[in-house]
Coordinates of C-alpha atoms in Angstrom, one line a residue:
Chain A
X195 CA -101.8 42.0 124.6
X196 CA -103.6 44.9 122.7
X197 CA -102.1 46.3 120.0
X198 CA -98.8 48.9 119.9
X199 CA -99.8 51.8 122.1
X200 CA -101.2 54.9 121.0
X201 CA -99.2 57.7 121.9
X202 CA -95.6 58.5 119.9
X203 CA -92.8 60.9 121.5
X204 CA -92.3 64.1 120.3
X205 CA -90.6 64.3 116.5
X206 CA -88.1 66.2 117.6
X207 CA -86.6 63.5 119.3
X208 CA -84.7 62.7 116.4
X209 CA -83.0 65.9 116.3
X210 CA -82.1 65.4 120.0
X211 CA -81.2 61.9 119.1
X212 CA -78.8 62.7 115.9
X213 CA -77.3 65.5 117.8
X214 CA -76.2 63.8 120.6
X215 CA -75.1 60.8 118.4
X216 CA -73.4 63.2 116.2
X217 CA -71.3 64.2 119.1
X218 CA -70.8 61.4 120.0
X219 CA -68.9 60.4 116.6
X220 CA -66.6 63.5 116.8
X221 CA -64.4 61.3 119.2
X222 CA -64.0 58.9 116.5
X223 CA -63.5 61.1 113.7
X224 CA -61.3 63.4 115.4
X225 CA -59.2 60.4 116.6
X226 CA -59.3 58.9 112.0
X227 CA -58.1 62.9 111.0
X228 CA -55.5 62.7 113.9
X229 CA -54.2 59.5 112.5
X230 CA -53.5 61.0 109.1
X231 CA -51.0 63.3 110.5
X232 CA -49.6 60.8 112.5
X233 CA -48.9 58.4 109.3
X234 CA -47.3 61.4 108.0
X235 CA -44.8 61.0 110.6
X236 CA -43.8 57.2 110.5
X237 CA -43.9 55.6 107.6
X238 CA -47.0 53.3 107.4
X239 CA -50.0 53.1 104.3
X240 CA -52.2 55.2 104.6
X241 CA -54.6 52.2 103.9
X242 CA -55.0 51.7 107.6
X243 CA -56.3 55.3 108.2
X244 CA -58.6 55.6 104.6
X245 CA -60.1 52.3 105.4
X246 CA -61.1 53.7 108.8
X247 CA -62.4 57.0 107.3
X248 CA -65.1 54.7 105.0
X249 CA -66.0 52.9 108.0
X250 CA -67.1 55.7 110.0
X251 CA -69.2 57.2 107.2
X252 CA -71.1 54.0 107.4
X253 CA -71.4 54.0 111.1
X254 CA -72.2 57.8 111.2
X255 CA -74.9 57.3 108.7
X256 CA -76.4 54.3 110.6
X257 CA -76.3 56.0 113.9
X258 CA -77.1 59.6 113.2
X259 CA -79.5 59.5 110.5
X260 CA -81.0 55.7 110.2
X261 CA -81.2 54.7 113.9
X262 CA -82.6 57.8 115.3
X263 CA -85.6 57.6 113.1
X264 CA -86.4 53.9 113.4
X265 CA -86.1 54.4 117.1
X266 CA -88.1 56.8 117.0
X267 CA -91.2 55.1 115.1
X268 CA -90.6 52.6 117.3
X269 CA -91.2 54.0 120.4
X270 CA -95.1 54.2 121.8
X271 CA -96.6 55.0 125.3
X272 CA -100.0 54.7 126.3
X273 CA -101.4 55.2 129.8
X274 CA -103.9 53.8 131.2
X275 CA -105.6 54.2 134.8
X276 CA -103.9 50.8 136.1
X277 CA -100.9 50.1 134.0
X278 CA -98.4 51.8 131.3
X279 CA -97.9 50.4 128.2
X280 CA -94.5 51.1 126.1
X281 CA -93.3 49.9 123.4
X282 CA -89.8 50.2 122.4
X283 CA -86.5 48.5 120.5
X284 CA -85.1 49.4 117.0
X285 CA -84.1 45.3 115.7
X286 CA -85.9 43.3 119.1
X287 CA -89.4 44.8 120.1
X288 CA -90.2 45.2 123.4
X289 CA -93.4 45.9 124.5
X290 CA -93.9 46.4 128.6
X291 CA -96.8 46.1 131.2
X292 CA -95.7 48.2 134.3
X293 CA -99.0 48.2 136.5
X294 CA -99.3 51.8 138.6
X295 CA -99.4 49.8 141.9
X296 CA -96.2 48.9 141.3
X297 CA -94.8 52.1 140.3
X298 CA -92.2 53.5 142.8
X299 CA -91.2 56.8 141.6
X300 CA -91.5 58.8 138.7
X301 CA -88.8 60.7 137.2
X302 CA -88.4 64.0 135.0
X303 CA -84.7 64.4 133.0
X304 CA -83.2 66.8 130.9
X305 CA -80.4 67.4 129.6
X306 CA -78.8 69.9 127.9
X307 CA -79.4 68.6 124.4
X308 CA -83.0 68.3 125.3
X309 CA -83.2 71.5 126.6
X310 CA -82.4 72.8 123.4
X311 CA -85.5 71.0 122.3
X312 CA -87.7 71.7 124.9
X313 CA -87.8 67.4 125.8
X314 CA -87.1 65.8 128.7
X315 CA -86.8 62.1 129.5
X316 CA -89.7 60.3 131.7
X317 CA -88.2 57.5 134.3
X318 CA -90.9 55.2 135.9
X319 CA -89.3 52.9 138.3
X320 CA -90.5 50.2 140.3
X321 CA -88.7 48.2 142.9
X322 CA -87.4 46.0 140.9
X323 CA -86.8 47.5 137.3
X324 CA -86.9 50.7 135.2
X325 CA -88.8 52.0 132.5
X326 CA -87.8 55.1 130.6
X327 CA -90.1 57.1 128.0
X328 CA -87.6 59.3 126.3
X329 CA -87.9 62.9 124.6
X330 CA -91.7 64.1 125.5
X331 CA -92.1 67.5 125.5
X332 CA -91.7 69.4 128.8
X333 CA -95.1 70.1 129.7
X334 CA -96.6 66.7 128.5
X335 CA -93.6 64.7 130.8
X336 CA -94.2 67.2 133.5
X337 CA -98.0 66.3 132.7
X338 CA -97.4 62.6 132.4
X339 CA -95.3 62.4 136.0
X340 CA -98.0 64.1 137.9
X341 CA -100.2 61.8 136.3
X342 CA -98.5 59.3 137.1
X343 CA -97.6 59.6 140.7
X344 CA -101.6 60.6 141.0
X345 CA -102.4 57.2 139.9
X346 CA -99.6 55.1 141.7
X347 CA -101.1 54.7 145.1
X348 CA -98.9 51.6 146.5
X349 CA -100.3 49.8 149.3
X350 CA -98.5 49.4 152.3
X351 CA -98.6 45.7 151.9
X352 CA -97.6 45.1 148.4
X353 CA -93.3 45.7 147.6
Chain B
X163 CA -84.9 45.3 180.4
X164 CA -84.6 49.2 180.3
X165 CA -80.9 49.5 181.4
X166 CA -78.4 49.6 178.9
X167 CA -76.8 46.3 178.7
X168 CA -73.4 45.0 177.1
X169 CA -72.8 42.1 175.4
X170 CA -71.2 38.9 176.2
X171 CA -67.3 39.7 176.9
X172 CA -66.9 36.8 174.5
X173 CA -67.8 39.1 171.7
X174 CA -64.6 40.6 172.3
X175 CA -62.8 37.1 171.5
X176 CA -65.1 37.4 167.7
X177 CA -64.3 40.4 167.1
X178 CA -60.5 39.8 167.8
X179 CA -61.1 36.8 166.1
X180 CA -62.7 38.4 162.5
X181 CA -60.5 40.6 162.5
X182 CA -57.3 38.7 162.4
X183 CA -59.1 36.2 159.9
X184 CA -59.4 39.1 157.7
X185 CA -56.0 39.8 157.5
X186 CA -54.2 35.9 157.7
X187 CA -53.7 36.4 154.0
X188 CA -51.7 39.5 154.4
X189 CA -50.1 38.6 157.7
X190 CA -49.1 34.9 156.4
X191 CA -47.9 36.5 152.9
X192 CA -45.7 39.0 154.8
X193 CA -44.4 36.8 157.1
X194 CA -43.2 34.3 154.3
X195 CA -42.0 36.8 152.1
X196 CA -40.1 38.1 155.3
X197 CA -38.9 34.7 156.7
X198 CA -35.0 34.3 156.9
X199 CA -35.1 38.0 156.2
X200 CA -32.8 40.2 158.4
X201 CA -36.1 42.2 159.1
X202 CA -38.1 39.1 160.3
X203 CA -37.7 40.1 163.8
X204 CA -39.4 43.2 163.5
X205 CA -41.9 42.0 161.2
X206 CA -43.2 39.6 163.5
X207 CA -43.0 42.4 166.7
X208 CA -44.6 44.4 164.4
X209 CA -47.5 41.6 164.2
X210 CA -47.6 41.3 167.7
X211 CA -48.0 44.7 168.2
X212 CA -51.1 44.9 165.8
X213 CA -52.8 42.5 167.2
X214 CA -52.2 43.7 170.9
X215 CA -53.7 46.7 169.2
X216 CA -56.5 44.7 167.6
X217 CA -57.4 43.4 171.3
X218 CA -57.3 46.8 172.7
X219 CA -59.4 48.2 170.8
X220 CA -62.2 45.6 170.9
X221 CA -62.0 46.1 174.5
X222 CA -62.6 49.6 174.2
X223 CA -65.8 48.9 171.2
X224 CA -66.6 46.7 173.8
X225 CA -67.4 48.8 176.4
X226 CA -68.5 51.2 174.1
X227 CA -70.8 48.5 172.7
X228 CA -74.6 48.9 175.1
X229 CA -77.7 47.8 173.7
X230 CA -81.3 48.3 175.5
X231 CA -84.5 48.3 174.7
X232 CA -86.3 51.1 176.1
X233 CA -90.4 51.7 175.0
X234 CA -91.0 50.5 171.7
X235 CA -87.5 50.7 170.7
X236 CA -84.3 49.0 170.0
X237 CA -81.5 51.4 171.2
X238 CA -78.0 50.5 170.4
X239 CA -74.7 52.8 171.2
X240 CA -71.5 51.8 170.1
X241 CA -68.2 53.1 168.1
X242 CA -64.8 53.8 169.2
X243 CA -63.7 57.0 167.7
X244 CA -67.1 57.9 166.0
X245 CA -70.1 57.5 168.1
X246 CA -73.6 56.2 167.5
X247 CA -77.0 55.6 168.4
X248 CA -79.0 53.7 166.6
X249 CA -82.6 53.6 167.1
X250 CA -84.9 51.0 165.4
X251 CA -88.7 51.0 166.2
X252 CA -90.1 47.7 166.7
X253 CA -93.1 48.1 163.7
X254 CA -89.9 48.2 161.5
X255 CA -88.4 45.2 162.7
X256 CA -88.7 42.4 159.9
X257 CA -86.8 39.1 161.5
X258 CA -84.8 38.8 164.4
X259 CA -82.3 35.6 163.7
X260 CA -80.4 33.9 166.1
X261 CA -77.4 32.1 165.0
X262 CA -75.0 30.0 167.4
X263 CA -70.8 29.3 165.5
X264 CA -69.4 26.7 167.4
X265 CA -67.8 29.0 170.1
X266 CA -71.1 30.5 170.6
X267 CA -72.4 27.0 171.3
X268 CA -69.3 26.4 174.1
X269 CA -70.4 29.2 175.8
X270 CA -74.2 28.9 175.4
X271 CA -74.1 32.3 173.6
X272 CA -76.2 33.2 170.7
X273 CA -75.3 35.8 168.1
X274 CA -78.4 38.4 167.7
X275 CA -79.8 39.5 163.5
X276 CA -81.8 42.3 163.6
X277 CA -83.1 42.8 160.0
X278 CA -85.6 46.1 159.3
X279 CA -87.9 46.5 155.9
X280 CA -85.3 48.1 153.6
X281 CA -82.6 46.1 151.9
X282 CA -80.5 49.0 153.1
X283 CA -77.7 47.2 155.4
X284 CA -76.8 49.8 157.1
X285 CA -80.4 49.7 158.6
X286 CA -80.1 46.2 160.4
X287 CA -78.1 46.1 163.9
X288 CA -76.4 42.7 164.8
X289 CA -75.5 41.6 168.4
X290 CA -72.8 39.8 168.2
X291 CA -72.6 37.7 171.3
X292 CA -75.4 37.3 174.5
X293 CA -76.4 34.6 176.1
X294 CA -78.8 32.1 174.3
X295 CA -81.4 33.1 177.2
X296 CA -81.4 37.0 176.5
X297 CA -81.6 36.5 172.9
X298 CA -84.5 34.3 173.2
X299 CA -85.8 36.7 175.6
X300 CA -85.2 39.5 173.2
X301 CA -86.1 38.4 170.2
X302 CA -89.4 37.6 171.8
X303 CA -89.8 41.1 173.3
X304 CA -89.1 42.7 169.9
X305 CA -91.1 40.3 167.7
X306 CA -94.5 41.8 168.6
X307 CA -95.4 45.2 168.5
X308 CA -96.0 47.2 171.9
X309 CA -99.8 48.0 172.8
X310 CA -100.5 44.5 171.8
X311 CA -99.5 42.6 175.2
X312 CA -101.7 40.5 174.9
X313 CA -99.9 38.8 172.1
X314 CA -96.7 38.7 173.8
X315 CA -98.2 36.3 176.6
X316 CA -99.6 35.0 173.4
X317 CA -96.2 33.9 171.7
X318 CA -95.4 32.5 175.1
X319 CA -98.3 29.9 174.7
X320 CA -96.9 29.6 171.2
X321 CA -93.6 28.6 172.1
X322 CA -94.6 25.6 174.3
X323 CA -97.2 24.0 172.5
X324 CA -96.2 25.0 169.1
X325 CA -96.3 21.0 168.4
X326 CA -99.8 21.2 168.0
X327 CA -100.8 24.0 166.9
X328 CA -98.1 25.3 164.0
X329 CA -97.1 22.4 161.1
X330 CA -93.4 21.9 160.8
X331 CA -91.2 19.4 158.5
X332 CA -88.1 18.1 159.2
X333 CA -85.6 16.3 156.7
X334 CA -84.4 12.7 157.9
X335 CA -80.5 12.1 158.0
X336 CA -81.2 9.2 154.7
X337 CA -82.4 12.3 152.5
X338 CA -80.0 14.4 153.7
X339 CA -76.6 11.9 152.5
X340 CA -78.7 12.1 149.2
X341 CA -79.0 15.6 148.7
X342 CA -74.6 15.6 150.2
X343 CA -74.1 13.1 147.2
X344 CA -76.4 14.8 145.0
X345 CA -75.3 18.2 145.2
X346 CA -72.2 18.7 142.9
X347 CA -70.5 20.5 145.8
X348 CA -67.8 17.9 143.8
X349 CA -66.2 20.3 141.9
X350 CA -66.2 22.9 144.4
X351 CA -64.1 21.0 146.2
X352 CA -62.0 20.0 144.1
X353 CA -61.2 23.4 143.1
X354 CA -60.6 24.3 147.2
X355 CA -58.6 21.6 147.3
X356 CA -56.5 22.9 143.8
X357 CA -55.8 25.7 145.2
X358 CA -54.9 24.9 148.8
X359 CA -52.3 22.0 147.2
X360 CA -50.7 24.6 145.1
X361 CA -50.6 26.9 148.3
X362 CA -49.1 24.0 150.7
X363 CA -46.9 23.0 147.6
X364 CA -44.2 25.4 148.5
X365 CA -43.8 24.6 152.2
X366 CA -43.0 20.9 151.1
X367 CA -39.4 20.0 150.8
X368 CA -38.1 19.9 147.1
X369 CA -36.7 16.0 148.1
X370 CA -39.9 14.7 149.8
X371 CA -42.0 16.4 146.7
X372 CA -39.4 15.1 144.0
X373 CA -39.5 11.3 145.6
X374 CA -43.2 11.7 145.7
X375 CA -43.3 12.8 141.7
X376 CA -41.0 10.1 140.5
X377 CA -43.2 7.2 142.6
X378 CA -46.0 8.8 141.0
X379 CA -44.7 8.9 137.7
X380 CA -43.6 4.9 137.4
X381 CA -47.4 4.1 138.6
X382 CA -49.1 1.9 136.2
X383 CA -52.1 3.8 135.1
X384 CA -54.6 1.8 136.8
X385 CA -52.6 2.5 139.8
X386 CA -53.0 5.8 138.9
X387 CA -57.0 5.3 138.4
X388 CA -57.5 3.7 141.5
X389 CA -55.4 6.8 143.0
X390 CA -58.1 9.5 141.1
X391 CA -61.0 7.2 142.3
X392 CA -60.2 7.2 145.8
X393 CA -59.5 11.3 145.6
X394 CA -62.7 11.4 144.5
X395 CA -64.3 9.2 146.6
X396 CA -62.4 10.9 149.2
X397 CA -64.3 14.8 148.0
X398 CA -66.9 13.2 147.6
X399 CA -68.0 12.3 151.3
X400 CA -66.4 15.8 152.4
X401 CA -69.6 17.0 150.7
X402 CA -72.1 14.8 152.2
X403 CA -70.7 15.5 155.1
X404 CA -70.6 19.6 154.2
X405 CA -74.6 18.9 153.4
X406 CA -74.8 17.0 156.2
X407 CA -73.1 19.4 158.7
X408 CA -74.9 22.6 156.9
X409 CA -78.5 21.0 156.9
X410 CA -78.6 18.5 159.6
X411 CA -81.5 18.9 161.7
X412 CA -83.1 21.5 159.2
X413 CA -86.6 22.0 160.9
X414 CA -89.1 24.9 158.5
X415 CA -92.4 26.0 160.5
X416 CA -95.0 28.0 159.4
X417 CA -96.2 30.5 161.6
X418 CA -99.6 32.8 160.6
X419 CA -97.1 35.0 158.7
X420 CA -93.8 33.7 158.8
X421 CA -91.9 30.7 158.1
X422 CA -89.1 29.9 160.3
X423 CA -86.2 28.0 160.0
X424 CA -83.1 26.2 162.0
X425 CA -80.6 24.6 160.5
X426 CA -77.2 22.9 161.3
X427 CA -75.2 21.2 163.5
X428 CA -72.3 22.6 164.4
X429 CA -73.2 26.2 163.4
X430 CA -76.9 26.8 164.8
X431 CA -78.6 29.0 162.5
X432 CA -82.3 30.6 162.2
X433 CA -83.8 32.2 159.7
X434 CA -87.1 34.5 160.1
X435 CA -89.1 34.7 156.7
X436 CA -92.4 36.9 157.2
X437 CA -94.4 35.6 154.3
X438 CA -94.5 39.4 152.9
X439 CA -91.5 39.5 151.9
X440 CA -91.6 36.3 149.6
X441 CA -91.7 37.4 145.7
X442 CA -91.5 33.9 144.3
X443 CA -91.0 30.5 145.0
X444 CA -88.9 28.2 143.3
X445 CA -88.4 24.5 142.9
X446 CA -85.2 23.4 141.1
X447 CA -84.3 19.9 140.0
X448 CA -80.8 19.9 139.4
X449 CA -79.4 17.6 136.4
X450 CA -78.4 14.8 138.7
X451 CA -81.3 15.0 141.0
X452 CA -84.3 15.0 138.1
X453 CA -83.5 11.5 137.1
X454 CA -83.7 10.5 140.7
X455 CA -87.1 12.2 141.2
X456 CA -85.5 15.0 143.6
X457 CA -86.1 18.5 143.8
X458 CA -85.2 21.6 146.2
X459 CA -87.7 24.3 147.4
X460 CA -86.4 27.7 147.9
X461 CA -87.9 31.3 147.8
X462 CA -86.8 34.7 146.7
X463 CA -86.6 37.4 149.4
X464 CA -87.3 41.0 148.9
X465 CA -84.5 42.6 151.3
X466 CA -82.4 42.0 154.5
X467 CA -79.7 38.9 154.3
X468 CA -77.1 40.8 152.6
X469 CA -76.4 39.8 148.3
X470 CA -74.7 36.9 149.0
X471 CA -77.7 34.6 148.6
X472 CA -79.7 35.6 146.7
X473 CA -82.6 32.7 147.5
X474 CA -83.2 31.1 150.6
X475 CA -83.5 27.3 150.6
X476 CA -87.2 26.4 152.4
X477 CA -86.1 22.4 152.0
X478 CA -82.9 21.1 150.9
X479 CA -84.3 18.2 149.5
X480 CA -87.8 16.4 148.3
X481 CA -89.4 13.5 146.2
X482 CA -90.8 15.6 143.0
X483 CA -94.3 13.7 144.7
X484 CA -93.8 15.4 147.6
X485 CA -93.7 19.3 146.8
X486 CA -97.1 19.7 146.5
X487 CA -98.0 18.2 149.9
X488 CA -95.5 20.3 151.5
X489 CA -96.7 23.3 149.7
X490 CA -100.0 22.7 151.0
X491 CA -98.7 22.2 155.2
X492 CA -96.6 24.8 155.0
X493 CA -96.8 27.4 152.4
X494 CA -100.5 27.1 150.6
X495 CA -100.4 30.1 149.1
X496 CA -98.0 28.6 146.8
X497 CA -99.8 25.1 146.4
X498 CA -101.8 25.5 143.3
X499 CA -98.4 23.8 141.0
X500 CA -99.9 21.9 137.7
X501 CA -98.5 19.7 135.3
X502 CA -100.9 21.2 132.4
X503 CA -97.4 23.4 131.6
X504 CA -98.2 25.1 127.8
X505 CA -94.8 24.5 125.9
X506 CA -93.3 26.2 123.0
X507 CA -93.9 25.6 119.8
X508 CA -91.8 23.5 117.7
X509 CA -90.6 26.1 115.3
X510 CA -89.2 27.8 118.2
X511 CA -86.3 24.7 118.5
X512 CA -83.5 26.6 115.9
X513 CA -83.6 29.4 118.5
X514 CA -83.5 27.0 121.1
X515 CA -80.4 24.8 119.4
X516 CA -78.5 27.7 118.2
X517 CA -78.3 29.6 120.9
X518 CA -77.1 26.6 123.2
X519 CA -74.4 25.7 120.5
X520 CA -72.9 29.4 120.2
X521 CA -70.1 28.8 122.4
X522 CA -69.2 25.0 120.7
X523 CA -69.2 26.0 117.0
X524 CA -66.6 29.2 118.4
X525 CA -64.4 26.9 119.8
X526 CA -65.3 25.0 116.3
X527 CA -64.1 27.2 114.6
X528 CA -60.9 28.1 116.4
X529 CA -60.1 24.3 116.7
X530 CA -60.3 24.1 112.7
X531 CA -58.3 26.9 112.1
X532 CA -55.5 25.6 114.6
X533 CA -56.3 22.2 115.4
X534 CA -57.8 21.0 112.2
X535 CA -57.0 17.4 113.5
X536 CA -58.8 17.6 116.3
X537 CA -62.2 18.9 115.0
X538 CA -64.0 15.9 116.3
X539 CA -63.8 16.9 119.7
X540 CA -65.8 20.2 119.8
X541 CA -68.1 18.7 117.0
X542 CA -69.1 16.3 119.8
X543 CA -69.3 19.2 122.1
X544 CA -72.0 20.8 119.2
X545 CA -73.9 17.4 119.5
X546 CA -74.5 18.3 123.3
X547 CA -75.2 21.3 123.7
X548 CA -77.6 21.2 120.5
X549 CA -79.3 18.0 122.9
X550 CA -79.3 20.6 125.6
X551 CA -80.8 23.2 123.8
X552 CA -83.3 20.7 122.8
X553 CA -84.3 19.5 126.2
X554 CA -84.0 23.6 127.1
X555 CA -86.8 23.8 124.4
X556 CA -88.9 20.9 125.9
X557 CA -88.6 21.8 129.6
X558 CA -89.9 25.5 128.8
X559 CA -93.3 26.6 129.3
X560 CA -95.7 28.6 131.2
X561 CA -98.6 27.8 133.7
X562 CA -101.6 30.3 134.7
X563 CA -104.4 30.2 137.2
X564 CA -106.0 33.4 139.0
X565 CA -103.2 34.6 140.8
X566 CA -100.8 32.9 139.6
X567 CA -97.7 33.0 136.8
X568 CA -95.4 29.7 136.8
X569 CA -92.7 29.5 134.3
X570 CA -90.8 26.8 133.8
X571 CA -87.5 27.0 132.4
X572 CA -83.8 25.2 132.3
X573 CA -79.8 26.2 132.2
X574 CA -78.6 23.3 133.1
X575 CA -80.9 22.5 136.5
X576 CA -84.8 22.5 135.4
X577 CA -86.1 25.5 137.5
X578 CA -89.4 26.3 137.7
X579 CA -90.6 29.7 139.7
X580 CA -94.1 30.4 140.8
X581 CA -95.2 34.2 141.3
X582 CA -98.3 35.9 141.9
X583 CA -100.0 38.6 140.1
X584 CA -99.2 41.1 142.8
X585 CA -95.8 40.3 143.4
X586 CA -94.9 40.6 139.4
X587 CA -93.1 44.0 139.2
X588 CA -93.5 44.1 135.2
X589 CA -94.2 42.2 132.2
X590 CA -91.9 42.7 128.9
X591 CA -93.2 41.0 125.4
X592 CA -90.2 40.6 123.0
X593 CA -90.1 40.1 119.3
X594 CA -87.4 40.6 116.7
X595 CA -88.3 40.6 113.0
X596 CA -87.9 36.8 112.6
X597 CA -90.4 36.3 115.8
X598 CA -92.9 38.3 114.0
X599 CA -92.9 36.4 111.1
X600 CA -92.9 33.0 113.1
X601 CA -95.7 34.6 115.1
X602 CA -93.4 34.1 118.2
X603 CA -92.3 36.2 121.2
X604 CA -90.6 36.1 124.3
X605 CA -92.2 36.3 127.7
X606 CA -90.1 37.7 130.3
X607 CA -91.6 39.0 134.3
X608 CA -89.4 40.6 136.6
X609 CA -89.7 40.1 140.2
X610 CA -88.0 41.4 143.7
X611 CA -85.1 39.6 145.4
X612 CA -82.7 41.2 147.9
X613 CA -79.9 41.2 145.2
X614 CA -80.7 43.6 141.7
X615 CA -84.2 41.8 141.1
X616 CA -84.8 38.8 138.2
X617 CA -86.5 37.6 135.4
X618 CA -87.9 34.9 134.7
X619 CA -89.7 33.9 131.2
X620 CA -90.1 32.0 128.9
X621 CA -88.4 32.3 125.0
X622 CA -90.0 32.1 121.7
X623 CA -94.0 31.3 122.9
X624 CA -96.4 31.4 120.9
X625 CA -97.5 34.8 120.1
X626 CA -100.8 34.2 121.4
X627 CA -100.1 32.4 124.5
X628 CA -97.8 35.6 124.8
X629 CA -100.5 37.9 124.7
X630 CA -102.5 35.4 126.9
X631 CA -99.7 36.1 129.3
X632 CA -99.6 39.6 128.9
X633 CA -103.7 40.0 129.1
X634 CA -103.9 37.9 132.5
X635 CA -100.9 40.6 134.6
X636 CA -103.6 43.0 132.8
X637 CA -105.5 44.9 135.3
X638 CA -106.7 46.6 132.6
X639 CA -108.1 43.2 130.9
X640 CA -108.1 40.4 132.7
X641 CA -109.3 37.1 131.4
X642 CA -110.6 35.7 134.6

């Protein structure tokens, strides 16, 4: 296999991932803060709540600041005439080859957070697997989708 | 065959039997719980009423079920409350299989299962009971596309002198017995036996049970061992019998573009495998069979059959040396089997051994905490697990030629899986940080089967070799 694929995904992906990670982290934070009030009413030491908050600070840093950056740095893709080449992963780096003739359909998806940054996810489905290129600029994702479906002409015979 | 037909009346019996069978536990439980209760009579009455109701609905359903072959289509009308009509075009039919259970054989009937291309079960059709001649006629009529009338005559010819034209393979009874005795089904049967016993236990009168128990406890160790041996041998023979019944009269025939398998002593089963749908060929050598030099052949098929059996055996037992001649005869598309596998480098050994011994290590830690005196028990398991890991490493490997990719791996059984280039859905290389430092990578290919797809691959292969597989797969740059 050649070296890593050429194209990166949108830089705004980091912001979008950070925002969604932050939103998810709100839940444990709310619970941790609520536990302080609870401790006030029933007689337990504050130690549990304090250590929970300490742990949360570390986890929040990792999930919100660190991981999105690394993830963005690893995510690369490249489109060839006959195949799609994707690299992703944080600790484990995977490189995947998907031949165009195996592609069954391509989707673009966009949630509210991605919409805010004008990004969308592209998913490529074969008969057995689903591959994703996340957080592409809207326009690029749409072009890529059209391009792939143009290139993917599945033979009747092959599943 | 253009006017609508009903199924054989025995279809009603099958329907009632299948409903009652699915409810037998609920009914049995209710009866046992209420036994001796005041309501018991009412419960029995209720059950009788329920069964009567099922019989009536089965009769009506039988009346409503009609099928006909009209032009290019098989048309089925059915439904008690919601009427359904299903038209299946001949072109879409992938396979038609005739299955005969024991009851079917009593009346000389057969079940007809029609599979279409999609993996969606709801597009398939099944006729639960028609006469055998009718089933065979249907099969013949639907099998070959209309407008090729010539071909359907040709089919008649085939059926008559297929012996000369098409290659087939059968299995000898001796082989079947070997297959049964090495099948490892003894464990399954033992499990069933225990479940069954725990169910039956409460019906045994207490004093009989107590007497038996006290007799049992007064026996010497040697008597107990002999008893256990007798039980084990009994179960083993049961396992052999099960295999012989299931795979008896096994016969696989190669037609131009499909494999046709018939098997079963009591229940006769037919399976048609269109070659188009074969995604991969596998050779499985279980840990008992491998030292004896035996292997089982299976194929991964896309679509059809439903989830339970993701793989279909195309031969129950073969000598390792017979695999290649067999494939040359039956499945020449997959014959390029080689022994020149490229294995994984020795620096992969730690990964394999650590992975294998992960669970025993956890057990060891727990033992050290709670029962330190028995530390040597999990320790022995760790040694076993590590040798298993070593064995796995030695087994792992790949082979490629122009159009085939073969992976060899082991969990407990040695599994060799052979894929064609155009059946592999994607290839993935994976590296952890450590892998990158050591120049190794895990390769994984995805193929389609009728379950949820399957991954095959080799872990911790040399990075250069991994790249070679990717290059082989890449259409952009093929190395051959």
